mmCIF file of C-alpha atoms in Angstrom:
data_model
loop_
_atom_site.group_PDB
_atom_site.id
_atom_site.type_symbol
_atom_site.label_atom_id
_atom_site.label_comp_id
_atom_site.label_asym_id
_atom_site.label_seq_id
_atom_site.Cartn_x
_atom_site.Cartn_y
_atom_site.Cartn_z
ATOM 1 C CA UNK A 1478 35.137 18.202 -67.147
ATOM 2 C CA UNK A 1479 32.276 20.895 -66.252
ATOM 3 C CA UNK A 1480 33.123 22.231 -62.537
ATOM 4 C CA UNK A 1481 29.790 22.089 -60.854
ATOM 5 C CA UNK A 1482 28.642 24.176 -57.849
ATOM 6 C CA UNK A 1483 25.134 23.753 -56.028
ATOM 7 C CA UNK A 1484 23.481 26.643 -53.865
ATOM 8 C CA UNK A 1485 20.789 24.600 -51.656
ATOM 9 C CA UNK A 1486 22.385 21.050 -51.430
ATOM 10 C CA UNK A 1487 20.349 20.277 -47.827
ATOM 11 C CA UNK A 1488 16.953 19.958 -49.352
ATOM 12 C CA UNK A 1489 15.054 17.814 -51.691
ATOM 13 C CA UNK A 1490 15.623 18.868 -55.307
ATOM 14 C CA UNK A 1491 19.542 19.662 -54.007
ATOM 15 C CA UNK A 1492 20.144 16.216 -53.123
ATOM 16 C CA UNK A 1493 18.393 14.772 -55.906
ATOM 17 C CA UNK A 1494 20.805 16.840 -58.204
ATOM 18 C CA UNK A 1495 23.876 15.532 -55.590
ATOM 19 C CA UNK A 1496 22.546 12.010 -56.538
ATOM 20 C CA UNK A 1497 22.675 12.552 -60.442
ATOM 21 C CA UNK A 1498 25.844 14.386 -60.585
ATOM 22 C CA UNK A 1499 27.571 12.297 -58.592
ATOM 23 C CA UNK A 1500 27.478 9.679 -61.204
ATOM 24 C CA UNK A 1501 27.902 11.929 -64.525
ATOM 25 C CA UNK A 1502 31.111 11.183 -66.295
ATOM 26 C CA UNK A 1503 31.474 14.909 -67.845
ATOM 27 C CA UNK A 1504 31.077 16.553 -64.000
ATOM 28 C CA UNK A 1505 33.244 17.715 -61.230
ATOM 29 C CA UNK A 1506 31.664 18.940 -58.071
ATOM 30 C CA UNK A 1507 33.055 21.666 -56.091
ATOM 31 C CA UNK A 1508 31.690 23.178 -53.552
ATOM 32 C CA UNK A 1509 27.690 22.850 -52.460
ATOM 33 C CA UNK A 1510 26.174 25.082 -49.840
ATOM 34 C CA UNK A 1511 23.316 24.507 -46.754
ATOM 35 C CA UNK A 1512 21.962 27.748 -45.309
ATOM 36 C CA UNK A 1513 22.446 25.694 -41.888
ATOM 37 C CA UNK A 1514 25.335 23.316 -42.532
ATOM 38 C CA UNK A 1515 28.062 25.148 -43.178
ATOM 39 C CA UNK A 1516 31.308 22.334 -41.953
ATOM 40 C CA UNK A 1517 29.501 19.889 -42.290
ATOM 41 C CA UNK A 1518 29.388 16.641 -44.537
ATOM 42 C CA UNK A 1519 27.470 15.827 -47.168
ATOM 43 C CA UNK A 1520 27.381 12.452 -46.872
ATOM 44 C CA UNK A 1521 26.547 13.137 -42.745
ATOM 45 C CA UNK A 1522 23.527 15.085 -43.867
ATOM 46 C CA UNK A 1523 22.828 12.416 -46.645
ATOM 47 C CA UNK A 1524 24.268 8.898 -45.997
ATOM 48 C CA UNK A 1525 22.785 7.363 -49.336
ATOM 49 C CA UNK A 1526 26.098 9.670 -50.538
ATOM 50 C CA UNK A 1527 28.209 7.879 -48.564
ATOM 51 C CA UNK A 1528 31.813 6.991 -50.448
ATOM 52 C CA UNK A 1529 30.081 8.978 -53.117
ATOM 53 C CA UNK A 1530 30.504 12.959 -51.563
ATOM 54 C CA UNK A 1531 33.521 13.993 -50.245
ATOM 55 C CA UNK A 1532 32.541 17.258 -49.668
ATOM 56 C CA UNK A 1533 31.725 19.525 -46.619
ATOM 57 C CA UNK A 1534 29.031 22.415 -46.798
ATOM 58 C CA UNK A 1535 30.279 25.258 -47.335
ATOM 59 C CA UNK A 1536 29.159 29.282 -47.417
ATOM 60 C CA UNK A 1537 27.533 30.810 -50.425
ATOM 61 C CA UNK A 1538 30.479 33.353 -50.469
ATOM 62 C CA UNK A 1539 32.858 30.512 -50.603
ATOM 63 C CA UNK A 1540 35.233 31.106 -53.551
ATOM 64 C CA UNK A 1541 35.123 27.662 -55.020
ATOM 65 C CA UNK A 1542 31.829 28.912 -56.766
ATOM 66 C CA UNK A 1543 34.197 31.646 -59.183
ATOM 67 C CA UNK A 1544 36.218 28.457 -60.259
ATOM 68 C CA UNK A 1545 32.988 26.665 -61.487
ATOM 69 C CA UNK A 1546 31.552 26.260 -65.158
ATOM 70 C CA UNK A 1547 27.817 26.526 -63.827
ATOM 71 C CA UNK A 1548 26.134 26.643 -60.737
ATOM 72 C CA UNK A 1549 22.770 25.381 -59.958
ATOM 73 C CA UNK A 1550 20.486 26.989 -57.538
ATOM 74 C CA UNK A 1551 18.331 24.772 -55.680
ATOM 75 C CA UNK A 1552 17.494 27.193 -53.329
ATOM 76 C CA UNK A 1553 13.568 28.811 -52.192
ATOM 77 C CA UNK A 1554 12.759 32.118 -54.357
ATOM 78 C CA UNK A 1555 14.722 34.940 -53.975
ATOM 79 C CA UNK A 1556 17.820 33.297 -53.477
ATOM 80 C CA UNK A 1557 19.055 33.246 -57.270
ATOM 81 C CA UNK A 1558 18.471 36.512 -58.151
ATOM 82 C CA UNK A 1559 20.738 38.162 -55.358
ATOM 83 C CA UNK A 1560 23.716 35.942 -55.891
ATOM 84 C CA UNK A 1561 23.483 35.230 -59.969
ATOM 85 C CA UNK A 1562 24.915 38.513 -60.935
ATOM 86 C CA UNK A 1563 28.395 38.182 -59.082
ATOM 87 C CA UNK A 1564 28.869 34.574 -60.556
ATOM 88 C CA UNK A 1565 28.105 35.878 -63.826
ATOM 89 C CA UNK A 1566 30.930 38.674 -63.841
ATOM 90 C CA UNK A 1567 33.350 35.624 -62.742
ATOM 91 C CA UNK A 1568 31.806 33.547 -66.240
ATOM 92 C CA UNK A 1569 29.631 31.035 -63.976
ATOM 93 C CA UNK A 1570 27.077 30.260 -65.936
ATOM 94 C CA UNK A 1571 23.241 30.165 -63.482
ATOM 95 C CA UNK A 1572 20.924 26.849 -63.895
ATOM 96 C CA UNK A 1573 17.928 28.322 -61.303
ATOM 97 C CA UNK A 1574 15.544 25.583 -60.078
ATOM 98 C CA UNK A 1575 13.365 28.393 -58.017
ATOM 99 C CA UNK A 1576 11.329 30.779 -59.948
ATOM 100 C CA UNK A 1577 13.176 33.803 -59.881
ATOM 101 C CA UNK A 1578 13.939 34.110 -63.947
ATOM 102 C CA UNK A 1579 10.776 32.119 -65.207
ATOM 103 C CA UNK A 1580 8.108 34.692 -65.386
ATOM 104 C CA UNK A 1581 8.894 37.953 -67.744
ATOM 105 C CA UNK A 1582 6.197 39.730 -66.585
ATOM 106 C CA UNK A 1583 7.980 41.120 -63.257
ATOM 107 C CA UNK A 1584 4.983 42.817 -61.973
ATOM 108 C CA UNK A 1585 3.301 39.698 -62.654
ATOM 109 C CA UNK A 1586 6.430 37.599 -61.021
ATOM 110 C CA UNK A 1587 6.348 40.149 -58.158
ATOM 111 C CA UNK A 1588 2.400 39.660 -57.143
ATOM 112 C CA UNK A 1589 2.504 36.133 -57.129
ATOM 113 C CA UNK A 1590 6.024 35.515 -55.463
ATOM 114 C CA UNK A 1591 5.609 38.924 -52.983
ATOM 115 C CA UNK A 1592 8.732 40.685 -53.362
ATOM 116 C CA UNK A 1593 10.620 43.105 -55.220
ATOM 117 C CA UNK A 1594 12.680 41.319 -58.082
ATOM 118 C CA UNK A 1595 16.420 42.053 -57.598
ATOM 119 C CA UNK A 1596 17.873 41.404 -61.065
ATOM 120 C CA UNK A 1597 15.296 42.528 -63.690
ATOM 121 C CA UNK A 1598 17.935 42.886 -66.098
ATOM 122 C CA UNK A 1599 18.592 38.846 -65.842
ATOM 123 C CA UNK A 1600 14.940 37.931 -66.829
ATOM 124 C CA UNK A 1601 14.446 39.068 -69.960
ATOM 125 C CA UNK A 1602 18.153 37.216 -70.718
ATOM 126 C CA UNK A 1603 17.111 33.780 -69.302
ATOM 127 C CA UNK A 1604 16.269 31.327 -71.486
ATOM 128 C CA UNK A 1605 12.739 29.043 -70.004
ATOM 129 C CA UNK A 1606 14.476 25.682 -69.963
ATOM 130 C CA UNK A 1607 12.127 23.250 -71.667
ATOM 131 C CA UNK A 1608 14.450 21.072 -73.842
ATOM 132 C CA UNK A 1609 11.092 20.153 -75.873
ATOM 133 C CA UNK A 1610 10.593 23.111 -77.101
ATOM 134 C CA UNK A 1611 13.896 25.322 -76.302
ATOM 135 C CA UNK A 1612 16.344 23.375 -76.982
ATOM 136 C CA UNK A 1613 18.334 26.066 -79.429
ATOM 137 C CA UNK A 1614 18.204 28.752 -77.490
ATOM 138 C CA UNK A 1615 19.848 26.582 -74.164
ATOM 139 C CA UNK A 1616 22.622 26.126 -76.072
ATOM 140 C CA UNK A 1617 23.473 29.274 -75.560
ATOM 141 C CA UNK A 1618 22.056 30.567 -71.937
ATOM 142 C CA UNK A 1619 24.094 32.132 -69.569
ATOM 143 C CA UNK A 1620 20.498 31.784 -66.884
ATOM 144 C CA UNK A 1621 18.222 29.346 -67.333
ATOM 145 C CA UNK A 1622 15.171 29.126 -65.629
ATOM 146 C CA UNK A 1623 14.677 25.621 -65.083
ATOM 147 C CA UNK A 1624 10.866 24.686 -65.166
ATOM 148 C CA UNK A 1625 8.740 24.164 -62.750
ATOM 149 C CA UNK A 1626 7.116 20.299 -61.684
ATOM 150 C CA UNK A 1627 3.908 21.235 -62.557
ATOM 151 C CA UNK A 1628 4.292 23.245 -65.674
ATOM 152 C CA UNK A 1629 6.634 20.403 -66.894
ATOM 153 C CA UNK A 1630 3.673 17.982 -67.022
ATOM 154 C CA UNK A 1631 1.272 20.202 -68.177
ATOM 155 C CA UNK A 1632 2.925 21.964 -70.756
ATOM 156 C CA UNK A 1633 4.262 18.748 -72.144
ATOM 157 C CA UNK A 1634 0.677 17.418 -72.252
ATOM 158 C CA UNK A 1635 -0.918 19.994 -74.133
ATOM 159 C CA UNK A 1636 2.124 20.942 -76.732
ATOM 160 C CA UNK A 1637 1.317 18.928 -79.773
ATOM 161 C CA UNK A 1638 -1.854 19.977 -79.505
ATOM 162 C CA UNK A 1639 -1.414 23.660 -79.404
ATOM 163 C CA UNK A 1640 1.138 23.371 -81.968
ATOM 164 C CA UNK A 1641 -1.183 21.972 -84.507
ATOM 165 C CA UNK A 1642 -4.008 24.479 -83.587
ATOM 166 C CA UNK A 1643 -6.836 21.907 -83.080
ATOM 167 C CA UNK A 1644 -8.220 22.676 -79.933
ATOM 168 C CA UNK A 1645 -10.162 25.829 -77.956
ATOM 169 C CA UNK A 1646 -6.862 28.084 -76.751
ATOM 170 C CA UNK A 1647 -9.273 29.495 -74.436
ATOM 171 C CA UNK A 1648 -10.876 26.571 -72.300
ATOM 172 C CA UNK A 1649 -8.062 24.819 -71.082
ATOM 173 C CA UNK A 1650 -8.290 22.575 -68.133
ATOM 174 C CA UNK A 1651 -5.131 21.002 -66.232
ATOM 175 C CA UNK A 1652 -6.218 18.874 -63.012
ATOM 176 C CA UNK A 1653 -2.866 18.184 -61.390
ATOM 177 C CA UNK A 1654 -1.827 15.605 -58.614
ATOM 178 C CA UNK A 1655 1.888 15.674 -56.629
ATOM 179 C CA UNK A 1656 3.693 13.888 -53.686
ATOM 180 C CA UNK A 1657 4.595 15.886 -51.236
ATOM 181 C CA UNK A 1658 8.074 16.344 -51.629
ATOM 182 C CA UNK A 1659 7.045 19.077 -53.825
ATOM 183 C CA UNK A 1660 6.550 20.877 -51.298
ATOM 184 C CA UNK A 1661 10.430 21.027 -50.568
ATOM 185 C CA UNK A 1662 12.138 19.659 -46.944
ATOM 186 C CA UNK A 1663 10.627 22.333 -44.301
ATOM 187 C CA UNK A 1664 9.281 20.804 -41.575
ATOM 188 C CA UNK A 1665 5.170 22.454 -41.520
ATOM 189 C CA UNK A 1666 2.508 20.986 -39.716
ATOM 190 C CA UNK A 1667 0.680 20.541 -43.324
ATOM 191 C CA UNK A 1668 3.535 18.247 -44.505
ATOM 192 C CA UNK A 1669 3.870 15.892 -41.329
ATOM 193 C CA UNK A 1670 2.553 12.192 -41.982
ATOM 194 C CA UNK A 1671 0.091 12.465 -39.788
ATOM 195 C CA UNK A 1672 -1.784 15.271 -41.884
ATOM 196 C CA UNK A 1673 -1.087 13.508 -45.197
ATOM 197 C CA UNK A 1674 -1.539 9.956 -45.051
ATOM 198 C CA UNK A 1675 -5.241 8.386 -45.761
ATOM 199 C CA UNK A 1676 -6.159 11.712 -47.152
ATOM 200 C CA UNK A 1677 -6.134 13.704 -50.570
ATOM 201 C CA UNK A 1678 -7.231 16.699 -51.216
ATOM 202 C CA UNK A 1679 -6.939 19.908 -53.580
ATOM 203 C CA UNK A 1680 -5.140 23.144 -52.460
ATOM 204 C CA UNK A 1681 -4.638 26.902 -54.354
ATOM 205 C CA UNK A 1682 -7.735 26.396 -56.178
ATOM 206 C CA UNK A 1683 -7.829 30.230 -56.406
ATOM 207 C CA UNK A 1684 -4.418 30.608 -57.147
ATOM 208 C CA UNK A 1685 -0.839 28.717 -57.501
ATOM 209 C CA UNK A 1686 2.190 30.606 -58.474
ATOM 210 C CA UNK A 1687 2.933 28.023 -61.594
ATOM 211 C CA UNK A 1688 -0.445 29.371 -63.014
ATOM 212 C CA UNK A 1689 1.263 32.183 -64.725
ATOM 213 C CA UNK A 1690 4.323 30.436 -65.538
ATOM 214 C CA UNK A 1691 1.870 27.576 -67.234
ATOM 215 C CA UNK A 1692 0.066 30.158 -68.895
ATOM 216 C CA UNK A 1693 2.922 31.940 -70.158
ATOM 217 C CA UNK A 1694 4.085 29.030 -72.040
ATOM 218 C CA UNK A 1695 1.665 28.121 -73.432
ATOM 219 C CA UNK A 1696 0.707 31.292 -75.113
ATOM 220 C CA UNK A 1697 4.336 31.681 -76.046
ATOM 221 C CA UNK A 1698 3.934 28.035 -78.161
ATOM 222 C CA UNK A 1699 0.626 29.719 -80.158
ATOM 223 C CA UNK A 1700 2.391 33.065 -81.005
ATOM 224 C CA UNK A 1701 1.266 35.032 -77.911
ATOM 225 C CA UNK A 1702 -2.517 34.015 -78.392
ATOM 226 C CA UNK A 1703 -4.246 34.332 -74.501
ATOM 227 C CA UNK A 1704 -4.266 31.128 -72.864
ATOM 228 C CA UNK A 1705 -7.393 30.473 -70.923
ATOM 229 C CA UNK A 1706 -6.646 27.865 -68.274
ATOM 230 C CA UNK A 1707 -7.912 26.461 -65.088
ATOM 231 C CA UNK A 1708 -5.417 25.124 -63.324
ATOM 232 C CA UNK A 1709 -5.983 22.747 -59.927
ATOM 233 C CA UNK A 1710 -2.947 21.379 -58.065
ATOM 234 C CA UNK A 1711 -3.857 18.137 -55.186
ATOM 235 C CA UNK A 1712 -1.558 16.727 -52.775
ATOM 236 C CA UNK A 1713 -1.117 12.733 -52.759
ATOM 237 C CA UNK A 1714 -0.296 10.553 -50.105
ATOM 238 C CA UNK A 1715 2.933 9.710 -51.744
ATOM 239 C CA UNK A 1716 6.314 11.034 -51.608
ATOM 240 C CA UNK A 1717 7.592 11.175 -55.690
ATOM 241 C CA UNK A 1718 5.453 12.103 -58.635
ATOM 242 C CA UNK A 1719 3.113 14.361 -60.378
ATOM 243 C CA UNK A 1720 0.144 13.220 -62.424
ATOM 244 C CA UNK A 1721 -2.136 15.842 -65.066
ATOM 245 C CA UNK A 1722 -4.906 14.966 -66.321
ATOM 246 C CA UNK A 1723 -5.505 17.696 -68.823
ATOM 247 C CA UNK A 1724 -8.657 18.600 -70.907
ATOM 248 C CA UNK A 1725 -9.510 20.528 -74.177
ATOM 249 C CA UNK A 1726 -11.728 20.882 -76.994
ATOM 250 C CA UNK A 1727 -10.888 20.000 -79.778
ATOM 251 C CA UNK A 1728 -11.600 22.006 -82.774
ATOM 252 C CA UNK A 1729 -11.031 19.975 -85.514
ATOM 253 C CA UNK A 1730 -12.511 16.324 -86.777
ATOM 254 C CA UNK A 1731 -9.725 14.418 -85.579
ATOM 255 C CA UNK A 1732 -10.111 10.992 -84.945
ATOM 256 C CA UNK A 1733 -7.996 8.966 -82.062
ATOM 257 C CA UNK A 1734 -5.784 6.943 -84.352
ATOM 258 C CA UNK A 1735 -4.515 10.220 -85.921
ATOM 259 C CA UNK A 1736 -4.646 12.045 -82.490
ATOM 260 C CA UNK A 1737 -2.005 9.135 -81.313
ATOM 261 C CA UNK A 1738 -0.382 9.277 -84.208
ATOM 262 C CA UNK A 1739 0.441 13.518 -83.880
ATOM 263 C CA UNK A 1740 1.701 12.558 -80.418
ATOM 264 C CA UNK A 1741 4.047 10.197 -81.055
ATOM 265 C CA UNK A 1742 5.396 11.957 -84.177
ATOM 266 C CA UNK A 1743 5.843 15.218 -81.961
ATOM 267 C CA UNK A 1744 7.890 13.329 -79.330
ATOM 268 C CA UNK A 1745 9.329 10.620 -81.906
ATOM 269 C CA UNK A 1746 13.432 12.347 -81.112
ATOM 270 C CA UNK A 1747 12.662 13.412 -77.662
ATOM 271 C CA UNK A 1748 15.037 10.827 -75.300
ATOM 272 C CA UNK A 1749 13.017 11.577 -72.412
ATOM 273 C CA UNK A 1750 9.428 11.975 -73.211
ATOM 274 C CA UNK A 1751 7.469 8.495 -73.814
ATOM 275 C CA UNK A 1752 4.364 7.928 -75.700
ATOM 276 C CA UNK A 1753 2.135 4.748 -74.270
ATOM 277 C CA UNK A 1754 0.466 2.916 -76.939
ATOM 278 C CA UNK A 1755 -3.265 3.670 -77.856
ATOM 279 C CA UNK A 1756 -5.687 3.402 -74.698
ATOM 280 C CA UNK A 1757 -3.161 3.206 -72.376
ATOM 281 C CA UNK A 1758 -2.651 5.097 -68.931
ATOM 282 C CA UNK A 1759 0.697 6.052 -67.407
ATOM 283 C CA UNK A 1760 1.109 5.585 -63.611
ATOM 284 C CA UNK A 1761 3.591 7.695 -61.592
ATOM 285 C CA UNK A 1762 5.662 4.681 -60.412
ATOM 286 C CA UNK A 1763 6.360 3.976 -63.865
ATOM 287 C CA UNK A 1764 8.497 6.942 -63.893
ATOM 288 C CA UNK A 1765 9.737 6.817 -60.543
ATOM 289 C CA UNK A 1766 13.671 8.580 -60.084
ATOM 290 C CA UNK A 1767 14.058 9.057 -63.412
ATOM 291 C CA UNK A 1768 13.904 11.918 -65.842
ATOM 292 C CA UNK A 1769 11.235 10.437 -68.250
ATOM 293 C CA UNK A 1770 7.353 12.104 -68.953
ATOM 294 C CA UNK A 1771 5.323 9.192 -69.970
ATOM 295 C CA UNK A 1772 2.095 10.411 -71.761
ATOM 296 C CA UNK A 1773 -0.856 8.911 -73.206
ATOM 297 C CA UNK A 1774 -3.746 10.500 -75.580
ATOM 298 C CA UNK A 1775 -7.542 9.809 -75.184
ATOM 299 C CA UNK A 1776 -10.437 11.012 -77.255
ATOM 300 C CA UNK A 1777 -13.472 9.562 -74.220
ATOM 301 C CA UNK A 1778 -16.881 8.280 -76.709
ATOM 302 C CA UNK A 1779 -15.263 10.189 -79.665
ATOM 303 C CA UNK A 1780 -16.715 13.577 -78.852
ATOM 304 C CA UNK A 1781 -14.940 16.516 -79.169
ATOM 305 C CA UNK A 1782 -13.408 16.390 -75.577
ATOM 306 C CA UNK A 1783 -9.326 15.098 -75.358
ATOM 307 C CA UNK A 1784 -7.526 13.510 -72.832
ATOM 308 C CA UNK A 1785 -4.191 13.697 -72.060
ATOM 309 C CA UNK A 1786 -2.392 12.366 -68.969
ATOM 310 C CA UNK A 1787 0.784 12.759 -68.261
ATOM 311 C CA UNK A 1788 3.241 11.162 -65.790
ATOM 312 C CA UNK A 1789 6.840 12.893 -64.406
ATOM 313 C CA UNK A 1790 8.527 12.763 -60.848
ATOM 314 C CA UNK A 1791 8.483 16.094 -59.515
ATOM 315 C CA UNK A 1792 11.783 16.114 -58.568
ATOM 316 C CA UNK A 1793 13.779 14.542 -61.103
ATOM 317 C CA UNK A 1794 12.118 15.730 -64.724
ATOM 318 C CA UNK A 1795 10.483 17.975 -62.899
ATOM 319 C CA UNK A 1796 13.533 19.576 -60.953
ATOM 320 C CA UNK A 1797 16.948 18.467 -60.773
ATOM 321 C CA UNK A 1798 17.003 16.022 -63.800
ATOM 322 C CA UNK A 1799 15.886 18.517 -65.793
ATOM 323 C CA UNK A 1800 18.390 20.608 -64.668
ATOM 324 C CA UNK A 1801 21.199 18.257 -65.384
ATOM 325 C CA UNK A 1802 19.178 17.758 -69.092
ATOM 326 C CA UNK A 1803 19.709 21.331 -69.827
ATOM 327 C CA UNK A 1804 23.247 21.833 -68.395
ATOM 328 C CA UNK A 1805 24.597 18.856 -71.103
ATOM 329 C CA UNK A 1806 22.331 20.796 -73.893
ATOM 330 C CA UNK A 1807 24.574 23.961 -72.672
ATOM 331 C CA UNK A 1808 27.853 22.194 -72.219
ATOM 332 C CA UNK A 1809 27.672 20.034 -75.586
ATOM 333 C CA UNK A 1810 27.265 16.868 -74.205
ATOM 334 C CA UNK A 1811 24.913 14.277 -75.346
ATOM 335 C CA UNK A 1812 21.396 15.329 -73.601
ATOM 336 C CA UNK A 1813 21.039 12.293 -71.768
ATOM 337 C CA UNK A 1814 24.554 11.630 -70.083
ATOM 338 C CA UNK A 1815 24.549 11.052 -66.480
ATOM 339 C CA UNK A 1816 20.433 10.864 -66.832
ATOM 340 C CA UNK A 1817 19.675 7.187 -68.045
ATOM 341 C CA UNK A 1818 18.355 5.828 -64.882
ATOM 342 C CA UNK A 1819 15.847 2.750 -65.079
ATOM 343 C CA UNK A 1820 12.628 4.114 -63.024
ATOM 344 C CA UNK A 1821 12.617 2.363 -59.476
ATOM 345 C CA UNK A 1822 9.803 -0.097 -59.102
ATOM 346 C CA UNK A 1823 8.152 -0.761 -56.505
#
């Protein structure tokens, strides 16, 4: 069995992970910890983990978390980087959901996130957990930087492309759309119902922190060519989900039969990334509470303009599934265990 610890069970992406592991045959959970629940339980704070959680919040200090195999941090940034180093000395291996090991650039990582990095020494170790591409190196990660929601879509979008060089590196466009549980479990004034519902509307046009991590990426699948990308996140009336809709030019006479055909013989092994037939377009309920990216390719009057959209839910693929995704790739177990969950519809 893999002892399991979480860092950050009271909010979104920690309970979604609570909800997974709960039901994975190869885990056993130890100890989770809330900031502001310490005593008590997790089924109190939770009751969908009723007769599922026996266990009480406890403090990050607790010493539970030296008897683990990994830990997960589903925590805000900053949290990660102060506590990975003492689990690593004790052999805890560190799944991060936050930010803290994703960017290598620190003085990049440090303008965008606003503070001093506290474990440099730990980002150029971490592994960037995208199975799809990654998948080797995970095996052996003592940190992983789990993804972000946004970068998951994206990236996952434009790969094939990239990696058969056929479009403009430098005029990429990703036009992004999320529920608002993405925007974690804090109670803000921008996040209450009132302020949400009946309404959409773009946000960080000059600037969101998974820019650089997107960009990053990206240029690391080309060779380290510069990535020129615009990059617009919106906020949905809806709680789950992320759609892109992502643009490029393409560079090379392709038609759409063969631009279908390069997509779905990228993503022909990959258990969780789907591939809609020819002129179809993926919805986010389709992939509602479950780890799949569903992805279709368009080539709009056969100019030199493609298409792609892609589908995830924000926090599942693009958080804690993930997360669980990468910590069987780690462990040896079969990539999907614990994570084959029909998506919820309606």
């Amino acid at each position: 069995m893999i002892k399991v610890g979480i860092f950050g069970g009271a909010g979104y992406a920690g309970v979604e992970l609570l909800r997974i592991l709960v039901r994975h045959p190869a885990v056993q959970l130890m100890a989770v910890t809330s900031h502001d629940e310490v005593g008590l339980k997790v089924s109190d704070m939770f009751p969908t983990l009723r007769r599922q959680v026996d266990l009480r919040f406890v403090a990050p200090q607790d010493d539970a978390f030296k008897n683990c195999d990994v830990v997960f941090f589903a925590t805000p940034n900053g949290i990660a980087m102060t506590q990975a180093p003492w689990l690593l000395a004790a052999g805890v291996r560190v799944i991060d959901l936050a930010a803290d090991f994703r960017i290598r650039d620190l003085a990049e990582w440090e303008k965008w996130y606003g503070m001093a990095h506290a474990a440099p020494e730990l980002v150029a170790e971490a592994v960037y957990g995208l199975p799809e591409v990654h998948r080797e190196q995970i095996r052996g990660a003592r940190v992983l930087a789990n993804p972000g929601c946004y970068p998951t879509a994206v990236m996952l979008g434009f790969l094939p492309l990239l990696e058969a060089g056929i479009i403009d590196c430098g005029h990429l466009i990703a036009d992004a759309k999320s529920g608002v549980s993405g925007a974690g479990r804090r109670a803000e004034m921008t996040n209450l119902y009132s302020e949400i519902t009946d309404s959409f509307k773009a946000y960080a046009v000059g600037g969101h922190r998974h820019f650089p991590e997107i960009r990053q990426e990206l240029s690391r699948v080309v060779g380290g060519t510069e990535i020129g990308l615009t990059f617009v996140p919106h906020l949905v009336p809806m709680i789950r989900g992320i759609h892109a809709t992502l643009y490029a030019q393409l560079t090379s006479d392709i038609d759409g039969k063969a631009l279908q055909d390069l997509f779905e013989s990228r993503f022909s092994g990959e258990t969780f990334v789907d591939v809609l037939p020819a002129g179809r377009h993926p919805e986010t309920r389709s992939v509602r509470a479950s780890n799949m990216c569903r992805i279709a390719v368009h080539r709009p009057q056969d100019g030199d303009t493609v298409v792609v959209l892609s589908v995830i839910d924000n926090l599942v693929k693009g958080a804690a599934g993930q997360a669980v995704q990468n910590m069987n790739i780690m462990f040896g177990e079969e990539e999907s265990l614990g994570l084959d969950m029909v998506p919820v519809s309606p």
